Short mmCIF file of C-alpha atoms and ligand atoms in Angstrom, two decimals:
data_model
loop_
_atom_site.label_atom_id
_atom_site.label_comp_id
_atom_site.label_asym_id
_atom_site.label_seq_id
_atom_site.Cartn_x
_atom_site.Cartn_y
_atom_site.Cartn_z
CA UNK P 1 119.05 120.54 132.05
CA UNK P 2 117.38 122.12 129.46
CA UNK P 3 115.21 121.86 126.28
CA UNK P 4 117.15 121.77 122.88
CA UNK P 5 114.45 123.85 121.36
CA UNK P 6 116.76 126.51 118.88
CA UNK P 7 119.16 125.19 115.88
CA UNK P 8 121.82 127.98 114.06
CA UNK P 9 122.07 127.55 110.10
CA UNK P 10 125.55 129.58 109.08
CA UNK P 11 125.34 129.99 105.30
CA UNK P 12 127.15 133.42 105.42
CA UNK P 13 129.75 130.98 103.21
CA UNK P 14 131.17 133.22 99.21
CA UNK P 15 129.87 129.72 98.08
CA UNK P 16 133.33 130.51 95.88
CA UNK P 17 133.75 126.77 94.63
CA UNK P 18 130.47 126.76 92.04
CA UNK P 19 131.48 129.80 90.19
CA UNK P 20 129.65 131.12 88.32
CA UNK P 21 126.76 129.33 89.29
CA UNK P 22 126.96 131.24 93.23
CA UNK P 23 127.93 134.61 90.74
CA UNK P 24 123.45 135.30 91.90
CA UNK P 25 122.36 132.43 93.15
CA UNK P 26 123.44 131.27 96.99
CA UNK P 27 125.33 127.83 97.49
CA UNK P 28 122.90 126.47 99.74
CA UNK P 29 120.04 127.44 96.81
CA UNK P 30 121.77 124.99 94.89
CA UNK P 31 118.88 121.43 94.48
CA UNK P 32 119.80 118.62 95.21
CA UNK P 33 117.61 117.59 92.35
CA UNK P 34 114.91 120.14 92.48
CA UNK P 35 115.25 120.69 96.68
CA UNK P 36 117.49 123.78 97.84
CA UNK P 37 120.20 122.08 99.66
CA UNK P 38 119.11 123.84 102.71
CA UNK P 39 116.17 122.68 102.73
CA UNK P 40 117.31 119.12 103.61
CA UNK P 41 119.02 121.32 106.44
CA UNK P 42 115.91 122.63 108.05
CA UNK P 43 113.60 119.94 107.51
CA UNK P 44 116.61 117.35 109.63
CA UNK P 45 116.48 120.39 112.66
CA UNK P 46 112.53 120.22 111.77
CA UNK P 47 112.19 116.55 112.31
CA UNK P 48 114.63 116.43 115.07
CA UNK P 49 111.99 118.31 116.65
CA UNK P 50 113.81 122.12 116.23
CA UNK P 51 110.84 124.44 115.15
CA UNK P 52 113.34 127.88 116.08
CA UNK P 53 115.70 128.45 113.49
CA UNK P 54 118.15 130.96 112.97
CA UNK P 55 119.79 131.23 109.56
CA UNK P 56 123.21 133.40 109.48
CA UNK P 57 122.80 135.14 105.53
CA UNK P 58 125.47 137.64 104.34
CA UNK P 59 125.07 139.70 101.15
CA UNK P 60 122.78 138.59 98.82
CA UNK P 61 120.85 135.85 100.75
CA UNK P 62 117.45 137.57 99.79
CA UNK P 63 116.28 133.99 97.76
CA UNK P 64 116.72 131.86 100.86
CA UNK P 65 114.19 134.24 102.51
CA UNK P 66 111.71 133.92 99.46
CA UNK P 67 112.44 130.27 99.76
CA UNK P 68 111.17 130.12 103.30
CA UNK P 69 108.41 131.90 103.11
CA UNK P 70 104.86 132.64 101.89
CA UNK P 71 104.62 132.93 98.09
CA UNK P 72 101.13 133.78 97.87
CA UNK P 73 101.15 134.68 94.16
CA UNK P 74 103.06 131.11 92.92
CA UNK P 75 100.12 129.50 95.36
CA UNK P 76 97.61 131.57 93.86
CA UNK P 77 97.81 130.87 90.08
CA UNK P 78 98.95 126.44 90.87
CA UNK P 79 95.76 126.39 92.50
CA UNK P 80 94.43 128.42 89.63
CA UNK P 81 95.67 125.57 87.09
CA UNK P 82 94.49 123.03 89.74
CA UNK P 83 97.59 122.28 90.76
CA UNK P 84 97.25 121.63 94.43
CA UNK P 85 99.80 119.21 95.04
CA UNK P 86 102.50 121.10 94.61
CA UNK P 87 100.61 125.21 95.55
CA UNK P 88 99.98 122.92 99.09
CA UNK P 89 104.44 120.97 98.85
CA UNK P 90 105.28 125.26 98.73
CA UNK P 91 102.35 126.12 100.95
CA UNK P 92 104.61 123.51 104.34
CA UNK P 93 107.86 124.38 103.16
CA UNK P 94 106.35 128.37 104.38
CA UNK P 95 105.02 126.72 107.55
CA UNK P 96 107.20 124.43 108.60
CA UNK P 97 109.34 126.00 111.03
CA UNK P 98 109.96 129.79 111.99
CA UNK P 99 112.96 131.23 110.72
CA UNK P 100 114.39 134.61 111.32
CA UNK P 101 117.86 135.88 109.86
CA UNK P 102 120.39 137.65 110.68
CA UNK P 103 123.55 139.09 108.85
CA UNK P 104 127.50 138.55 109.14
CA UNK P 105 128.95 142.00 108.47
CA UNK P 106 132.25 140.14 107.51
CA UNK P 107 133.54 136.87 106.23
CA UNK P 108 135.49 136.09 109.81
CA UNK P 109 135.07 132.53 110.27
CA UNK P 110 132.78 130.26 111.88
CA UNK P 111 133.22 131.21 114.88
CA UNK P 112 132.24 134.72 114.38
CA UNK P 113 128.92 133.89 112.27
CA UNK P 114 128.13 131.90 115.08
CA UNK P 115 128.79 134.16 117.95
CA UNK P 116 126.13 136.56 115.97
CA UNK P 117 123.20 134.12 116.34
CA UNK P 118 124.14 135.76 120.60
CA UNK P 119 121.11 137.30 120.78
CA UNK P 120 119.53 134.88 118.66
CA UNK P 121 120.00 131.88 121.09
CA UNK P 122 121.07 134.10 124.78
CA UNK P 123 121.75 132.18 127.05
CA UNK P 124 120.04 128.00 126.38
CA UNK P 125 122.43 125.49 124.96
CA UNK P 126 121.46 124.70 121.31
CA UNK P 127 121.61 122.99 118.00
CA UNK P 128 124.22 124.05 115.06
CA UNK P 129 123.93 121.86 111.77
CA UNK P 130 126.54 123.61 108.93
CA UNK P 131 124.71 123.72 105.16
CA UNK P 132 128.19 121.96 103.06
CA UNK P 133 127.45 118.50 105.05
CA UNK P 134 124.61 117.34 103.96
CA UNK P 135 123.68 113.90 105.98
CA UNK P 136 120.31 111.38 104.54
CA UNK P 137 118.10 111.10 108.02
CA UNK P 138 115.87 108.27 106.07
CA UNK P 139 116.73 106.28 110.27
CA UNK P 140 117.39 109.28 112.15
CA UNK P 141 117.69 113.27 111.67
CA UNK P 142 121.52 113.26 113.11
CA UNK P 143 121.13 116.81 114.37
CA UNK P 144 118.25 113.93 116.95
CA UNK P 145 121.41 112.02 117.37
CA UNK P 146 123.57 114.45 118.92
CA UNK P 147 120.08 115.84 121.26
CA UNK P 148 119.32 112.37 122.56
CA UNK P 149 123.08 112.36 123.36
CA UNK P 150 122.68 115.35 124.82
CA UNK P 151 120.61 114.24 127.22
CA UNK P 152 122.61 111.26 127.99
CA UNK P 153 125.28 113.29 128.75
CA UNK P 154 122.56 115.42 131.52
CA UNK P 155 123.47 118.26 129.13
CA UNK P 156 127.71 117.60 127.53
CA UNK P 157 128.66 119.33 124.00
CA UNK P 158 127.88 117.13 121.31
CA UNK P 159 130.36 117.00 118.51
CA UNK P 160 128.71 115.24 115.17
CA UNK P 161 131.17 112.84 113.63
CA UNK P 162 132.81 110.61 111.44
CA UNK P 163 135.52 108.28 111.09
CA UNK P 164 137.19 109.66 107.64
CA UNK P 165 140.58 108.96 105.92
CA UNK P 166 144.20 109.87 106.56
CA UNK P 167 144.43 111.70 104.30
CA UNK P 168 140.76 114.01 104.43
CA UNK P 169 141.96 115.02 107.62
CA UNK P 170 143.28 118.01 106.92
CA UNK P 171 140.28 119.23 106.00
CA UNK P 172 138.44 119.04 108.97
CA UNK P 173 138.75 119.11 112.96
CA UNK P 174 139.68 116.64 114.31
CA UNK P 175 138.65 115.14 117.88
CA UNK P 176 141.46 114.02 120.55
CA UNK P 177 138.88 111.05 122.46
CA UNK P 178 139.69 110.95 126.11
CA UNK P 179 140.67 106.30 125.71
CA UNK P 180 138.89 104.14 123.52
CA UNK P 181 137.28 105.82 120.64
CA UNK P 182 135.55 102.55 119.45
CA UNK P 183 131.93 103.60 120.00
CA UNK P 184 129.53 105.88 118.59
CA UNK P 185 130.06 107.86 121.53
CA UNK P 186 132.98 108.92 123.45
CA UNK P 187 134.73 111.77 125.49
CA UNK P 188 137.18 114.49 124.19
CA UNK P 189 139.53 116.48 125.64
CA UNK P 190 140.45 118.32 122.40
CA UNK P 191 140.92 119.36 119.18
CA UNK P 192 143.13 119.77 116.08
CA UNK P 193 141.56 122.65 113.09
CA UNK P 194 142.28 121.19 110.30
CA UNK P 195 146.13 119.41 110.80
CA UNK P 196 148.62 120.22 108.79
CA UNK P 197 149.72 116.50 108.36
CA UNK P 198 148.34 113.48 109.30
CA UNK P 199 150.47 112.81 111.92
CA UNK P 200 149.18 115.95 113.49
CA UNK P 201 145.69 114.61 114.21
CA UNK P 202 144.80 113.31 117.25
CA UNK P 203 142.59 110.94 115.65
CA UNK P 204 141.39 109.79 112.82
CA UNK P 205 137.43 110.77 113.83
CA UNK P 206 135.98 114.15 112.61
CA UNK P 207 134.03 116.64 112.75
CA UNK P 208 131.60 116.40 110.25
CA UNK P 209 128.56 120.22 110.48
CA UNK P 210 126.39 119.08 113.46
CA UNK P 211 127.44 120.18 116.93
CA UNK P 212 124.98 120.63 119.88
CA UNK P 213 126.31 123.51 121.57
CA UNK P 214 125.98 125.14 125.00
CA UNK P 215 124.66 129.15 126.21
CA UNK P 216 128.29 129.48 127.31
CA UNK P 217 130.31 129.01 123.74
CA UNK P 218 128.91 132.92 123.07
CA UNK P 219 131.55 133.90 126.40
CA UNK P 220 134.64 131.72 124.40
CA UNK P 221 133.94 132.67 120.78
CA UNK P 222 134.17 136.64 122.34
CA UNK P 223 136.97 135.58 123.64
CA UNK P 224 138.49 133.37 120.50
CA UNK P 225 140.80 135.28 118.70
CA UNK P 226 141.66 134.22 114.75
CA UNK P 227 143.10 130.68 114.36
CA UNK P 228 143.43 129.05 111.21
CA UNK P 229 143.07 131.14 108.25
CA UNK P 230 142.75 134.00 110.37
CA UNK P 231 139.56 133.02 110.40
CA UNK P 232 137.99 133.07 114.49
CA UNK P 233 137.59 128.72 114.28
CA UNK P 234 134.31 127.73 116.11
CA UNK P 235 137.09 124.49 117.42
CA UNK P 236 138.50 126.77 119.06
CA UNK P 237 136.02 127.68 120.83
CA UNK P 238 135.27 124.53 121.98
CA UNK P 239 138.00 123.42 123.11
CA UNK P 240 138.16 126.61 125.08
CA UNK P 241 134.70 125.31 126.15
CA UNK P 242 136.07 121.70 127.36
CA UNK P 243 136.98 123.53 130.38
CA UNK P 244 133.51 123.92 131.62
CA UNK P 245 131.44 121.69 130.40
CA UNK P 246 131.91 118.52 129.00
CA UNK P 247 132.23 117.33 125.61
CA UNK P 248 131.26 114.17 123.39
CA UNK P 249 131.72 112.54 120.05
CA UNK P 250 128.90 111.81 118.40
CA UNK P 251 129.32 109.39 116.00
CA UNK P 252 125.89 110.02 113.91
CA UNK P 253 124.25 106.70 111.65
CA UNK P 254 123.60 108.85 108.21
CA UNK P 255 125.80 109.43 105.07
CA UNK P 256 127.57 112.28 104.71
CA UNK P 257 127.67 114.79 101.49
CA UNK P 258 130.33 117.25 101.71
CA UNK P 259 128.68 119.25 99.40
CA UNK P 260 130.69 122.23 99.32
CA UNK P 261 133.36 120.18 97.13
CA UNK P 262 131.90 119.65 93.76
CA UNK P 263 131.96 116.22 93.55
CA UNK P 264 130.21 115.40 96.52
CA UNK P 265 127.34 117.92 95.02
CA UNK P 266 127.16 115.50 92.69
CA UNK P 267 127.07 111.91 94.35
CA UNK P 268 124.52 113.53 97.11
CA UNK P 269 122.61 114.37 93.72
CA UNK P 270 122.76 110.71 92.15
CA UNK P 271 121.92 109.19 95.30
CA UNK P 272 119.22 110.98 95.93
CA UNK P 273 117.79 111.17 92.90
CA UNK P 274 117.96 106.96 92.88
CA UNK P 275 115.67 107.59 96.03
CA UNK P 276 113.77 109.22 94.86
CA UNK P 277 110.24 107.15 93.75
CA UNK P 278 109.56 109.49 90.50
CA UNK P 279 112.50 109.11 88.97
CA UNK P 280 114.66 106.37 90.86
CA UNK P 281 114.15 103.45 88.36
CA UNK P 282 115.16 105.74 85.14
CA UNK P 283 118.70 107.36 86.81
CA UNK P 284 118.96 104.11 88.31
CA UNK P 285 118.67 102.41 84.16
CA UNK P 286 120.81 104.87 83.21
CA UNK P 287 123.46 104.57 84.92
CA UNK P 288 123.54 100.68 84.52
CA UNK P 289 123.92 101.73 80.59
CA UNK P 290 126.77 103.97 80.74
CA UNK P 291 128.43 101.69 82.85
CA UNK P 292 128.31 99.06 80.29
CA UNK P 293 129.55 101.36 77.87
CA UNK P 294 133.09 100.83 79.48
C1 G1P U 1 134.18 123.87 109.40
C2 G1P U 1 135.08 124.16 110.62
C3 G1P U 1 135.82 122.31 110.70
C4 G1P U 1 134.56 121.38 110.59
C5 G1P U 1 133.59 121.43 108.70
C6 G1P U 1 132.88 120.21 109.16
O1 G1P U 1 135.16 123.61 108.37
O2 G1P U 1 135.36 124.27 111.21
O3 G1P U 1 136.07 121.64 112.00
O4 G1P U 1 134.87 119.81 110.29
O5 G1P U 1 132.91 123.01 109.29
O6 G1P U 1 132.53 120.39 107.77
P1 G1P U 1 135.05 124.43 107.45
O7 G1P U 1 134.89 123.06 105.98
O8 G1P U 1 133.74 126.02 106.99
O9 G1P U 1 136.02 124.95 106.36
#
């Protein structure tokens, strides 16, 4: 069984739900207080032992590259004014991983974006982390849990999942368990991408933005026709790959925020702010104050 050493982060979406902020700023750079959300995604991969990361970008996303690059001038200015801690902090961002970038030339869907990672990944198994799904990792990084599951299943395809309420199933890829689905890991033999009605969903377990995929997924992606929404769906390629590689749902431990959604984004900011040493207490008293006004 091959070790997982590479991660792919698709960051090519237009971010239309966050206009006007995303007119000039990539949605991946929207901050959770003062940390761009994509930094949390990269940190999750790094905590799971992955150093080689491909970020798939489109259009004007140079700010993402700049964020993970060295900014010698800023560092120098910070050091000159005695702000060594901040200088170290910005340097650490540049040093934490080997990040490369590739452009997805047309917005043809998640499957198409992942297919563009083929030259970077080759024929190895790899991790995929979607930026719209921010997952707390105080206990364990979600992608690390998936990698453990990959090892336990001797190279299975692993989907990071959670149970979601019936009315939300239409937003996700929903898995069909083989037999019982009440444990935190179980085999899957089918998937439905964005079921229009809960009655069409094969369970209440949705895939939430984390995957460990076999290198053979590229073969299936190359043969995947446009599916839901006219897009090349990763779900369809994973479904087809089940014929050669067993697939498992792994229910991860962390709390997941849908930061591609405005309310999900605000919730993430509040929860992450509450946990911080510098402003956590202040935020807490402010929320209490607000609650008392009702
Ligand atoms: C994508 C996948 C879907 C998955 C979701 C996770 O959808 O196609 O299967 O459940 O991410 O957040 P998107 O949210 O990009 O439309």
